[in-house]
XYZ file of C-alpha atoms in Angstrom:
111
model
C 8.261 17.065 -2.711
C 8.531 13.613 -3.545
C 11.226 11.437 -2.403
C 12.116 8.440 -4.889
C 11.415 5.129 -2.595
C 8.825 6.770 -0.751
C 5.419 6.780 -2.448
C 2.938 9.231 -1.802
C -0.778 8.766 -1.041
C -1.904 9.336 -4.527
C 0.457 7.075 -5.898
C -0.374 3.060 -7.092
C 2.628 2.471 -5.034
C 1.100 3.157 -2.101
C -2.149 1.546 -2.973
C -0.407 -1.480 -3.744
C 1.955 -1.725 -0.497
C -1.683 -1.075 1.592
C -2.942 -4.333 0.360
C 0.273 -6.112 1.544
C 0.255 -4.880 5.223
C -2.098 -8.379 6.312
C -0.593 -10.660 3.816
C 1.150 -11.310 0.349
C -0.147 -11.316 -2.170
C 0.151 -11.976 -6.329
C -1.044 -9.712 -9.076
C -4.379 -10.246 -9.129
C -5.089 -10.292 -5.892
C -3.235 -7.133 -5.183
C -5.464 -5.403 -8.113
C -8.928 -6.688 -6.805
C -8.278 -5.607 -3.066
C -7.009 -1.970 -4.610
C -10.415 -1.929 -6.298
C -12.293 -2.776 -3.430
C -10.550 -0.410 -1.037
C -9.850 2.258 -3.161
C -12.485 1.768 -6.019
C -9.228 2.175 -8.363
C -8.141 -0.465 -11.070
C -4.867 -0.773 -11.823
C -3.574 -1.961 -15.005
C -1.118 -4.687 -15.398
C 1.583 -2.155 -16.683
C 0.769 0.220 -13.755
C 0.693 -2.576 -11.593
C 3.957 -4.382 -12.363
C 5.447 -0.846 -12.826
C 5.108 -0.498 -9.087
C 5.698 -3.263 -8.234
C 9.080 -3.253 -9.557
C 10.338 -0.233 -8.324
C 8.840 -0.912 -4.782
C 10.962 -3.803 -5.124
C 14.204 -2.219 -6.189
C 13.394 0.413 -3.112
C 13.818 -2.652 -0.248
C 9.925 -2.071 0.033
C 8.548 -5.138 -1.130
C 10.027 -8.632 -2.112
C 8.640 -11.459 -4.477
C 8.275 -15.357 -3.078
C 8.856 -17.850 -4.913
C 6.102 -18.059 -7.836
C 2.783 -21.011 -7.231
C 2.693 -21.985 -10.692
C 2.356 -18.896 -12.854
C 1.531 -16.416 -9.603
C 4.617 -14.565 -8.189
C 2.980 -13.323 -4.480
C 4.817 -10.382 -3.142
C 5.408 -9.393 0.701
C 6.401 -6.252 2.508
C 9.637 -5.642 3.790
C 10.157 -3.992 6.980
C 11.318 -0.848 5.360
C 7.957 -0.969 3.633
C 5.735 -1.673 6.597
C 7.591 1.036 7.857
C 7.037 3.527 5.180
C 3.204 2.231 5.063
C 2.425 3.852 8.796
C 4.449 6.618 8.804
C 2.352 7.376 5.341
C -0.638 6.767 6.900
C 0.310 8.511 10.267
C 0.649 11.447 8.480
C -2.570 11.027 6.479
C -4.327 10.397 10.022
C -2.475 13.608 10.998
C -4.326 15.629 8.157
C -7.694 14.448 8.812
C -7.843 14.991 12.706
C -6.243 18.727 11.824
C -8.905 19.353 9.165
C -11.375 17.866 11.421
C -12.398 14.741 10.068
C -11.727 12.632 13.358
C -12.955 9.308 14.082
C -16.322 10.455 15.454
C -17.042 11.434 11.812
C -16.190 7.606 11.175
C -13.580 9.101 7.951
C -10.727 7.408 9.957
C -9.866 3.675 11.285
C -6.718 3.569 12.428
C -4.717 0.441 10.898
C -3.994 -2.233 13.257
C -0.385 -2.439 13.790
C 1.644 -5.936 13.865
């Protein structure tokens, strides 16, 4: 069941806080490397939708804008909730099999 604050794997949310683990990031940005990791493209509604309630979780925060870009970081909380997410995705896929060796699994480099 899910637990508001704590975005599943099929959620945007979760796509978007993935793109923040190296750095922050604005809008755009955050919608091109979703694309390119996910092959999903987020609208700006969807987008901003998640955005703001990751924010009003504690999971992400907003910088000060550069001009008319607002970047947006993770919070501890959210790098948090980011690994144990993917922990238990990692979790699945050695259980059903698809290990490393298979090359369906890289774990995430940790800060």
């Amino acid at each position: 069941m899910k637990q508001p604050g704590q975005p599943t794997w099929r959620d945007p949310g979760l796509l978007v806080l993935t793109t923040l683990v190296d750095r922050p990031r604005h809008g755009y940005s955050v919608v091109q490397e979703v694309r390119k990791q996910a092959g999903v493209t987020l609208g700006p509604g969807t987008l901003y939708g998640a955005l703001s309630r990751l924010e009003s979780y504690g999971l992400v925060e907003s910088l000060p804008a550069d001009g008319r870009r607002r970047p947006y970081r993770l919070t501890e909380k959210g790098r948090q909730l980011v690994e144990a997410q993917l922990d238990g995705m990692a979790r699945f896929l050695r259980i059903n099999g698809h290990t490393e060796e298979r090359g369906l699994f890289t774990p995430v480099p940790r800060n």
